[in-house]
């Protein structure tokens, strides 16, 4: 029993392994011109699915462009874009069942959109208004939706990784034919929780897909300062799980890999690691300026690999969409997002009583007392608390 | 009723809870077939299967993260951290995740089915890392409940209540008492309500408050004081978060004096919170400064363990000083 997973080959001279000894190819299906590689095995996809994927990508582009602008105007406090990583996110989500649980880092709102999160719901969260499902408690882009099986985002990096292992173990015990998918960046993979979560998933046989967005940077830190090994994929093999590296800007490659990862996870009650190689085209967040750590040339080079454009060319080749259709879709979403901003920013913030709800299942007497004192104070100085005064 | 030690009572509580709840899972380091390094989970894997009682890899942050995930998916997760001294790698998962799960999601997701069990406290020659009492690190975190039993009967009833409470609970087990504390334990399934202190003994002159393994220390100190004509009211706080301000305030209003005893270091210890609250609630009733008899502000020492501990004699002297003030 002990040491069973170890191989028994012996040598009699010192011979070290290095990272080159682990050969990790990158899966590519779609070429830059929208044609597929010869001999490429395509994912399961039809026109309806392709349209939904493309629609989600366009919406996400528009949302990112408009909301970054809204942040610059001071209308929301913070924003993060998904730009350049849409194929990684939408392609993987499109391979899932709606009851598969998504645990995300923060750059995966395209996934939530794919599941059906409405434009209004996005706005309500970002503007922390009274209709926000999260009751205005977290920073913008920390979405969550029970109905759509999308667990609420939290800022601490990688904490969702061992949690995904737990969710998937629970699914297995409940006899569900579902998986959990866990998204994280290559920077987060340096956290201890990455190690804990992947090792536990392999040992405890949890049907979970670990999806790493390797986009080249963790804020200003390039990958060569993040790890010295063969990316993130090499580690999956070390933990004893099925692992694949894909071109994260190739919608069809991501979709194919995730479809098969899901099937494997369910069939074997085992985790799978997908490392999607992509590039964070935008700044890390609205609080970041990438010109301090990377060149315009580098960014321009990656613009050539735009994942949405590549997928669009494929759809055009299939005769499923035209350039004019795309332009119309962009226009429609620009109008829709602008209109939703105007509505969401006028809605009031949640009632002050919400400040003590949900800490525990019921507020404690001590907490009720604190709220009472706070209300008395606000009533004394209403002008100092303009958003909540009058809504006590 | 049956005589049993605290470990037996905990084991019985776990077994009863698992039988009643098919979604309950127990996991941690060495808790599977071996039954735990203290044997608290003995026999549970045989009874409920490997899927429901199992070893994890050796990773506290992993155990806590896994527990959060399980509980968020509607499971009852009972995680063991082998020693409370080793809960710190899981601190981020507990403080930033477990405690805030419900709040941050607007009550869309919660980990209410989660309980952490962990042996805590000194008195066993455990040195720095087998002796700590880290409860105050957690009482400062809104969203958690913190519970400490003092004997087998309390352990069983409080643990059953903790497992079933719709909030994440950290259940600190006084390991010095695992085998040392033997007592009558009611048969079958019963719960002791969380958030309620217990007046263990009525008295007139001073309120003496503690929890967990220190309860027997303060009881002995109070016996000494009684012989000198000092009538002590003894309270077991049982739940530290949220704690029972009313029961303590009512007692101090009657006695006019308060002594709080805990093993953890004085500075930043939970006694400070109790003292500050009670001086506010009972200012006009207090006849002497609130006294704190606690561990020293040092790491938990090995050879000077006896000197470090807030023992019976230190407590006795502090009772006399308070009454003589």
mmCIF file with all atom_site columns, N, CA and C in Angstrom, chain A residues 284-332:
data_model
loop_
_atom_site.group_PDB
_atom_site.id
_atom_site.type_symbol
_atom_site.label_atom_id
_atom_site.label_alt_id
_atom_site.label_comp_id
_atom_site.label_asym_id
_atom_site.label_entity_id
_atom_site.label_seq_id
_atom_site.pdbx_PDB_ins_code
_atom_site.Cartn_x
_atom_site.Cartn_y
_atom_site.Cartn_z
_atom_site.occupancy
_atom_site.B_iso_or_equiv
_atom_site.pdbx_formal_charge
_atom_site.auth_seq_id
_atom_site.auth_comp_id
_atom_site.auth_asym_id
_atom_site.auth_atom_id
_atom_site.pdbx_PDB_model_num
ATOM 1   N N  . UNK A 1 284 ? -4.473  45.248 -15.110 1.00 0.00 ? 284 UNK A N  1
ATOM 2   C CA . UNK A 1 284 ? -4.926  44.316 -14.083 1.00 0.00 ? 284 UNK A CA 1
ATOM 3   C C  . UNK A 1 284 ? -6.302  44.734 -13.566 1.00 0.00 ? 284 UNK A C  1
ATOM 4   N N  . UNK A 1 285 ? -6.422  46.011 -13.243 1.00 0.00 ? 285 UNK A N  1
ATOM 5   C CA . UNK A 1 285 ? -7.708  46.542 -12.761 1.00 0.00 ? 285 UNK A CA 1
ATOM 6   C C  . UNK A 1 285 ? -7.719  48.032 -13.046 1.00 0.00 ? 285 UNK A C  1
ATOM 7   N N  . UNK A 1 286 ? -8.813  48.677 -12.666 1.00 0.00 ? 286 UNK A N  1
ATOM 8   C CA . UNK A 1 286 ? -8.911  50.123 -12.865 1.00 0.00 ? 286 UNK A CA 1
ATOM 9   C C  . UNK A 1 286 ? -7.903  50.866 -11.985 1.00 0.00 ? 286 UNK A C  1
ATOM 10  N N  . UNK A 1 287 ? -7.288  50.178 -11.046 1.00 0.00 ? 287 UNK A N  1
ATOM 11  C CA . UNK A 1 287 ? -6.287  50.819 -10.185 1.00 0.00 ? 287 UNK A CA 1
ATOM 12  C C  . UNK A 1 287 ? -4.861  50.586 -10.684 1.00 0.00 ? 287 UNK A C  1
ATOM 13  N N  . UNK A 1 288 ? -4.731  50.054 -11.902 1.00 0.00 ? 288 UNK A N  1
ATOM 14  C CA . UNK A 1 288 ? -3.408  49.634 -12.390 1.00 0.00 ? 288 UNK A CA 1
ATOM 15  C C  . UNK A 1 288 ? -3.117  50.276 -13.744 1.00 0.00 ? 288 UNK A C  1
ATOM 16  N N  . UNK A 1 289 ? -1.833  50.606 -13.971 1.00 0.00 ? 289 UNK A N  1
ATOM 17  C CA . UNK A 1 289 ? -1.396  51.119 -15.270 1.00 0.00 ? 289 UNK A CA 1
ATOM 18  C C  . UNK A 1 289 ? -0.258  50.242 -15.782 1.00 0.00 ? 289 UNK A C  1
ATOM 19  N N  . UNK A 1 290 ? -0.540  49.378 -16.772 1.00 0.00 ? 290 UNK A N  1
ATOM 20  C CA . UNK A 1 290 ? 0.479   48.412 -17.205 1.00 0.00 ? 290 UNK A CA 1
ATOM 21  C C  . UNK A 1 290 ? 1.677   49.041 -17.917 1.00 0.00 ? 290 UNK A C  1
ATOM 22  N N  . UNK A 1 291 ? 1.588   50.320 -18.305 1.00 0.00 ? 291 UNK A N  1
ATOM 23  C CA . UNK A 1 291 ? 2.723   50.917 -19.019 1.00 0.00 ? 291 UNK A CA 1
ATOM 24  C C  . UNK A 1 291 ? 3.959   50.960 -18.120 1.00 0.00 ? 291 UNK A C  1
ATOM 25  N N  . UNK A 1 292 ? 3.768   50.796 -16.842 1.00 0.00 ? 292 UNK A N  1
ATOM 26  C CA . UNK A 1 292 ? 4.895   50.777 -15.911 1.00 0.00 ? 292 UNK A CA 1
ATOM 27  C C  . UNK A 1 292 ? 5.678   49.465 -15.933 1.00 0.00 ? 292 UNK A C  1
ATOM 28  N N  . UNK A 1 293 ? 5.148   48.425 -16.574 1.00 0.00 ? 293 UNK A N  1
ATOM 29  C CA . UNK A 1 293 ? 5.846   47.142 -16.505 1.00 0.00 ? 293 UNK A CA 1
ATOM 30  C C  . UNK A 1 293 ? 5.810   46.318 -17.795 1.00 0.00 ? 293 UNK A C  1
ATOM 31  N N  . UNK A 1 294 ? 5.168   46.816 -18.856 1.00 0.00 ? 294 UNK A N  1
ATOM 32  C CA . UNK A 1 294 ? 5.236   46.059 -20.107 1.00 0.00 ? 294 UNK A CA 1
ATOM 33  C C  . UNK A 1 294 ? 5.085   47.003 -21.301 1.00 0.00 ? 294 UNK A C  1
ATOM 34  N N  . UNK A 1 295 ? 5.529   46.527 -22.452 1.00 0.00 ? 295 UNK A N  1
ATOM 35  C CA . UNK A 1 295 ? 5.625   47.432 -23.593 1.00 0.00 ? 295 UNK A CA 1
ATOM 36  C C  . UNK A 1 295 ? 4.352   47.426 -24.441 1.00 0.00 ? 295 UNK A C  1
ATOM 37  N N  . UNK A 1 296 ? 4.174   48.509 -25.146 1.00 0.00 ? 296 UNK A N  1
ATOM 38  C CA . UNK A 1 296 ? 3.055   48.621 -26.084 1.00 0.00 ? 296 UNK A CA 1
ATOM 39  C C  . UNK A 1 296 ? 3.222   47.592 -27.207 1.00 0.00 ? 296 UNK A C  1
ATOM 40  N N  . UNK A 1 297 ? 4.467   47.338 -27.581 1.00 0.00 ? 297 UNK A N  1
ATOM 41  C CA . UNK A 1 297 ? 4.740   46.357 -28.642 1.00 0.00 ? 297 UNK A CA 1
ATOM 42  C C  . UNK A 1 297 ? 4.218   44.984 -28.264 1.00 0.00 ? 297 UNK A C  1
ATOM 43  N N  . UNK A 1 298 ? 4.488   44.648 -27.026 1.00 0.00 ? 298 UNK A N  1
ATOM 44  C CA . UNK A 1 298 ? 4.034   43.339 -26.536 1.00 0.00 ? 298 UNK A CA 1
ATOM 45  C C  . UNK A 1 298 ? 2.507   43.259 -26.586 1.00 0.00 ? 298 UNK A C  1
ATOM 46  N N  . UNK A 1 299 ? 1.860   44.323 -26.137 1.00 0.00 ? 299 UNK A N  1
ATOM 47  C CA . UNK A 1 299 ? 0.393   44.334 -26.151 1.00 0.00 ? 299 UNK A CA 1
ATOM 48  C C  . UNK A 1 299 ? -0.133  44.246 -27.583 1.00 0.00 ? 299 UNK A C  1
ATOM 49  N N  . UNK A 1 300 ? 0.521   44.974 -28.473 1.00 0.00 ? 300 UNK A N  1
ATOM 50  C CA . UNK A 1 300 ? 0.088   44.983 -29.883 1.00 0.00 ? 300 UNK A CA 1
ATOM 51  C C  . UNK A 1 300 ? 0.225   43.593 -30.488 1.00 0.00 ? 300 UNK A C  1
ATOM 52  N N  . UNK A 1 301 ? 1.284   42.893 -30.107 1.00 0.00 ? 301 UNK A N  1
ATOM 53  C CA . UNK A 1 301 ? 1.499   41.545 -30.626 1.00 0.00 ? 301 UNK A CA 1
ATOM 54  C C  . UNK A 1 301 ? 0.320   40.635 -30.221 1.00 0.00 ? 301 UNK A C  1
ATOM 55  N N  . UNK A 1 302 ? -0.096  40.800 -28.994 1.00 0.00 ? 302 UNK A N  1
ATOM 56  C CA . UNK A 1 302 ? -1.187  39.938 -28.515 1.00 0.00 ? 302 UNK A CA 1
ATOM 57  C C  . UNK A 1 302 ? -2.549  40.352 -29.061 1.00 0.00 ? 302 UNK A C  1
ATOM 58  N N  . UNK A 1 303 ? -2.654  41.625 -29.447 1.00 0.00 ? 303 UNK A N  1
ATOM 59  C CA . UNK A 1 303 ? -3.902  42.050 -30.101 1.00 0.00 ? 303 UNK A CA 1
ATOM 60  C C  . UNK A 1 303 ? -4.151  41.204 -31.362 1.00 0.00 ? 303 UNK A C  1
ATOM 61  N N  . UNK A 1 304 ? -3.057  40.786 -31.997 1.00 0.00 ? 304 UNK A N  1
ATOM 62  C CA . UNK A 1 304 ? -3.159  39.947 -33.197 1.00 0.00 ? 304 UNK A CA 1
ATOM 63  C C  . UNK A 1 304 ? -3.825  38.602 -32.898 1.00 0.00 ? 304 UNK A C  1
ATOM 64  N N  . UNK A 1 305 ? -3.750  38.207 -31.628 1.00 0.00 ? 305 UNK A N  1
ATOM 65  C CA . UNK A 1 305 ? -4.303  36.898 -31.249 1.00 0.00 ? 305 UNK A CA 1
ATOM 66  C C  . UNK A 1 305 ? -5.678  37.024 -30.583 1.00 0.00 ? 305 UNK A C  1
ATOM 67  N N  . UNK A 1 306 ? -6.350  38.107 -30.876 1.00 0.00 ? 306 UNK A N  1
ATOM 68  C CA . UNK A 1 306 ? -7.667  38.358 -30.264 1.00 0.00 ? 306 UNK A CA 1
ATOM 69  C C  . UNK A 1 306 ? -8.576  37.116 -30.368 1.00 0.00 ? 306 UNK A C  1
ATOM 70  N N  . UNK A 1 307 ? -8.958  36.547 -29.249 1.00 0.00 ? 307 UNK A N  1
ATOM 71  C CA . UNK A 1 307 ? -9.726  35.301 -29.279 1.00 0.00 ? 307 UNK A CA 1
ATOM 72  C C  . UNK A 1 307 ? -11.139 35.457 -29.850 1.00 0.00 ? 307 UNK A C  1
ATOM 73  N N  . UNK A 1 308 ? -11.723 36.631 -29.651 1.00 0.00 ? 308 UNK A N  1
ATOM 74  C CA . UNK A 1 308 ? -13.089 36.834 -30.140 1.00 0.00 ? 308 UNK A CA 1
ATOM 75  C C  . UNK A 1 308 ? -13.084 36.953 -31.659 1.00 0.00 ? 308 UNK A C  1
ATOM 76  N N  . UNK A 1 309 ? -12.058 37.654 -32.155 1.00 0.00 ? 309 UNK A N  1
ATOM 77  C CA . UNK A 1 309 ? -11.939 37.829 -33.600 1.00 0.00 ? 309 UNK A CA 1
ATOM 78  C C  . UNK A 1 309 ? -11.720 36.461 -34.281 1.00 0.00 ? 309 UNK A C  1
ATOM 79  N N  . UNK A 1 310 ? -10.852 35.669 -33.691 1.00 0.00 ? 310 UNK A N  1
ATOM 80  C CA . UNK A 1 310 ? -10.548 34.363 -34.286 1.00 0.00 ? 310 UNK A CA 1
ATOM 81  C C  . UNK A 1 310 ? -11.819 33.496 -34.357 1.00 0.00 ? 310 UNK A C  1
ATOM 82  N N  . UNK A 1 311 ? -12.576 33.509 -33.302 1.00 0.00 ? 311 UNK A N  1
ATOM 83  C CA . UNK A 1 311 ? -13.807 32.710 -33.279 1.00 0.00 ? 311 UNK A CA 1
ATOM 84  C C  . UNK A 1 311 ? -14.833 33.254 -34.263 1.00 0.00 ? 311 UNK A C  1
ATOM 85  N N  . UNK A 1 312 ? -14.876 34.594 -34.366 1.00 0.00 ? 312 UNK A N  1
ATOM 86  C CA . UNK A 1 312 ? -15.804 35.214 -35.320 1.00 0.00 ? 312 UNK A CA 1
ATOM 87  C C  . UNK A 1 312 ? -15.482 34.783 -36.754 1.00 0.00 ? 312 UNK A C  1
ATOM 88  N N  . UNK A 1 313 ? -14.188 34.765 -37.082 1.00 0.00 ? 313 UNK A N  1
ATOM 89  C CA . UNK A 1 313 ? -13.783 34.354 -38.438 1.00 0.00 ? 313 UNK A CA 1
ATOM 90  C C  . UNK A 1 313 ? -14.217 32.910 -38.716 1.00 0.00 ? 313 UNK A C  1
ATOM 91  N N  . UNK A 1 314 ? -14.115 32.081 -37.702 1.00 0.00 ? 314 UNK A N  1
ATOM 92  C CA . UNK A 1 314 ? -14.577 30.688 -37.857 1.00 0.00 ? 314 UNK A CA 1
ATOM 93  C C  . UNK A 1 314 ? -16.067 30.647 -38.161 1.00 0.00 ? 314 UNK A C  1
ATOM 94  N N  . UNK A 1 315 ? -16.821 31.459 -37.400 1.00 0.00 ? 315 UNK A N  1
ATOM 95  C CA . UNK A 1 315 ? -18.275 31.493 -37.622 1.00 0.00 ? 315 UNK A CA 1
ATOM 96  C C  . UNK A 1 315 ? -18.624 32.057 -38.999 1.00 0.00 ? 315 UNK A C  1
ATOM 97  N N  . UNK A 1 316 ? -17.865 33.056 -39.421 1.00 0.00 ? 316 UNK A N  1
ATOM 98  C CA . UNK A 1 316 ? -18.096 33.614 -40.761 1.00 0.00 ? 316 UNK A CA 1
ATOM 99  C C  . UNK A 1 316 ? -17.821 32.539 -41.822 1.00 0.00 ? 316 UNK A C  1
ATOM 100 N N  . UNK A 1 317 ? -16.708 31.808 -41.615 1.00 0.00 ? 317 UNK A N  1
ATOM 101 C CA . UNK A 1 317 ? -16.383 30.720 -42.550 1.00 0.00 ? 317 UNK A CA 1
ATOM 102 C C  . UNK A 1 317 ? -17.495 29.678 -42.608 1.00 0.00 ? 317 UNK A C  1
ATOM 103 N N  . UNK A 1 318 ? -18.145 29.474 -41.465 1.00 0.00 ? 318 UNK A N  1
ATOM 104 C CA . UNK A 1 318 ? -19.243 28.497 -41.432 1.00 0.00 ? 318 UNK A CA 1
ATOM 105 C C  . UNK A 1 318 ? -20.527 29.089 -42.025 1.00 0.00 ? 318 UNK A C  1
ATOM 106 N N  . UNK A 1 319 ? -20.522 30.391 -42.240 1.00 0.00 ? 319 UNK A N  1
ATOM 107 C CA . UNK A 1 319 ? -21.725 31.052 -42.732 1.00 0.00 ? 319 UNK A CA 1
ATOM 108 C C  . UNK A 1 319 ? -22.766 31.280 -41.637 1.00 0.00 ? 319 UNK A C  1
ATOM 109 N N  . UNK A 1 320 ? -22.313 31.304 -40.384 1.00 0.00 ? 320 UNK A N  1
ATOM 110 C CA . UNK A 1 320 ? -23.249 31.451 -39.255 1.00 0.00 ? 320 UNK A CA 1
ATOM 111 C C  . UNK A 1 320 ? -23.414 32.902 -38.802 1.00 0.00 ? 320 UNK A C  1
ATOM 112 N N  . UNK A 1 321 ? -22.529 33.758 -39.252 1.00 0.00 ? 321 UNK A N  1
ATOM 113 C CA . UNK A 1 321 ? -22.600 35.156 -38.850 1.00 0.00 ? 321 UNK A CA 1
ATOM 114 C C  . UNK A 1 321 ? -21.911 35.994 -39.912 1.00 0.00 ? 321 UNK A C  1
ATOM 115 N N  . UNK A 1 322 ? -22.252 37.303 -39.937 1.00 0.00 ? 322 UNK A N  1
ATOM 116 C CA . UNK A 1 322 ? -21.581 38.217 -40.866 1.00 0.00 ? 322 UNK A CA 1
ATOM 117 C C  . UNK A 1 322 ? -20.983 39.371 -40.073 1.00 0.00 ? 322 UNK A C  1
ATOM 118 N N  . UNK A 1 323 ? -20.087 40.111 -40.736 1.00 0.00 ? 323 UNK A N  1
ATOM 119 C CA . UNK A 1 323 ? -19.513 41.297 -40.072 1.00 0.00 ? 323 UNK A CA 1
ATOM 120 C C  . UNK A 1 323 ? -20.628 42.267 -39.662 1.00 0.00 ? 323 UNK A C  1
ATOM 121 N N  . UNK A 1 324 ? -21.634 42.362 -40.507 1.00 0.00 ? 324 UNK A N  1
ATOM 122 C CA . UNK A 1 324 ? -22.744 43.280 -40.207 1.00 0.00 ? 324 UNK A CA 1
ATOM 123 C C  . UNK A 1 324 ? -23.509 42.824 -38.965 1.00 0.00 ? 324 UNK A C  1
ATOM 124 N N  . UNK A 1 325 ? -23.692 41.491 -38.832 1.00 0.00 ? 325 UNK A N  1
ATOM 125 C CA . UNK A 1 325 ? -24.365 40.956 -37.632 1.00 0.00 ? 325 UNK A CA 1
ATOM 126 C C  . UNK A 1 325 ? -23.588 41.359 -36.391 1.00 0.00 ? 325 UNK A C  1
ATOM 127 N N  . UNK A 1 326 ? -22.255 41.226 -36.479 1.00 0.00 ? 326 UNK A N  1
ATOM 128 C CA . UNK A 1 326 ? -21.414 41.550 -35.331 1.00 0.00 ? 326 UNK A CA 1
ATOM 129 C C  . UNK A 1 326 ? -21.564 43.017 -34.957 1.00 0.00 ? 326 UNK A C  1
ATOM 130 N N  . UNK A 1 327 ? -21.491 43.887 -35.967 1.00 0.00 ? 327 UNK A N  1
ATOM 131 C CA . UNK A 1 327 ? -21.607 45.330 -35.708 1.00 0.00 ? 327 UNK A CA 1
ATOM 132 C C  . UNK A 1 327 ? -22.938 45.645 -35.034 1.00 0.00 ? 327 UNK A C  1
ATOM 133 N N  . UNK A 1 328 ? -23.986 44.966 -35.489 1.00 0.00 ? 328 UNK A N  1
ATOM 134 C CA . UNK A 1 328 ? -25.313 45.200 -34.900 1.00 0.00 ? 328 UNK A CA 1
ATOM 135 C C  . UNK A 1 328 ? -25.357 44.755 -33.429 1.00 0.00 ? 328 UNK A C  1
ATOM 136 N N  . UNK A 1 329 ? -24.721 43.620 -33.192 1.00 0.00 ? 329 UNK A N  1
ATOM 137 C CA . UNK A 1 329 ? -24.699 43.082 -31.823 1.00 0.00 ? 329 UNK A CA 1
ATOM 138 C C  . UNK A 1 329 ? -23.957 44.036 -30.884 1.00 0.00 ? 329 UNK A C  1
ATOM 139 N N  . UNK A 1 330 ? -22.811 44.542 -31.347 1.00 0.00 ? 330 UNK A N  1
ATOM 140 C CA . UNK A 1 330 ? -22.069 45.502 -30.526 1.00 0.00 ? 330 UNK A CA 1
ATOM 141 C C  . UNK A 1 330 ? -22.933 46.717 -30.222 1.00 0.00 ? 330 UNK A C  1
ATOM 142 N N  . UNK A 1 331 ? -23.585 47.213 -31.267 1.00 0.00 ? 331 UNK A N  1
ATOM 143 C CA . UNK A 1 331 ? -24.407 48.408 -31.104 1.00 0.00 ? 331 UNK A CA 1
ATOM 144 C C  . UNK A 1 331 ? -25.525 48.163 -30.087 1.00 0.00 ? 331 UNK A C  1
ATOM 145 N N  . UNK A 1 332 ? -26.173 47.008 -30.235 1.00 0.00 ? 332 UNK A N  1
ATOM 146 C CA . UNK A 1 332 ? -27.289 46.673 -29.347 1.00 0.00 ? 332 UNK A CA 1
ATOM 147 C C  . UNK A 1 332 ? -26.823 46.641 -27.891 1.00 0.00 ? 332 UNK A C  1
#
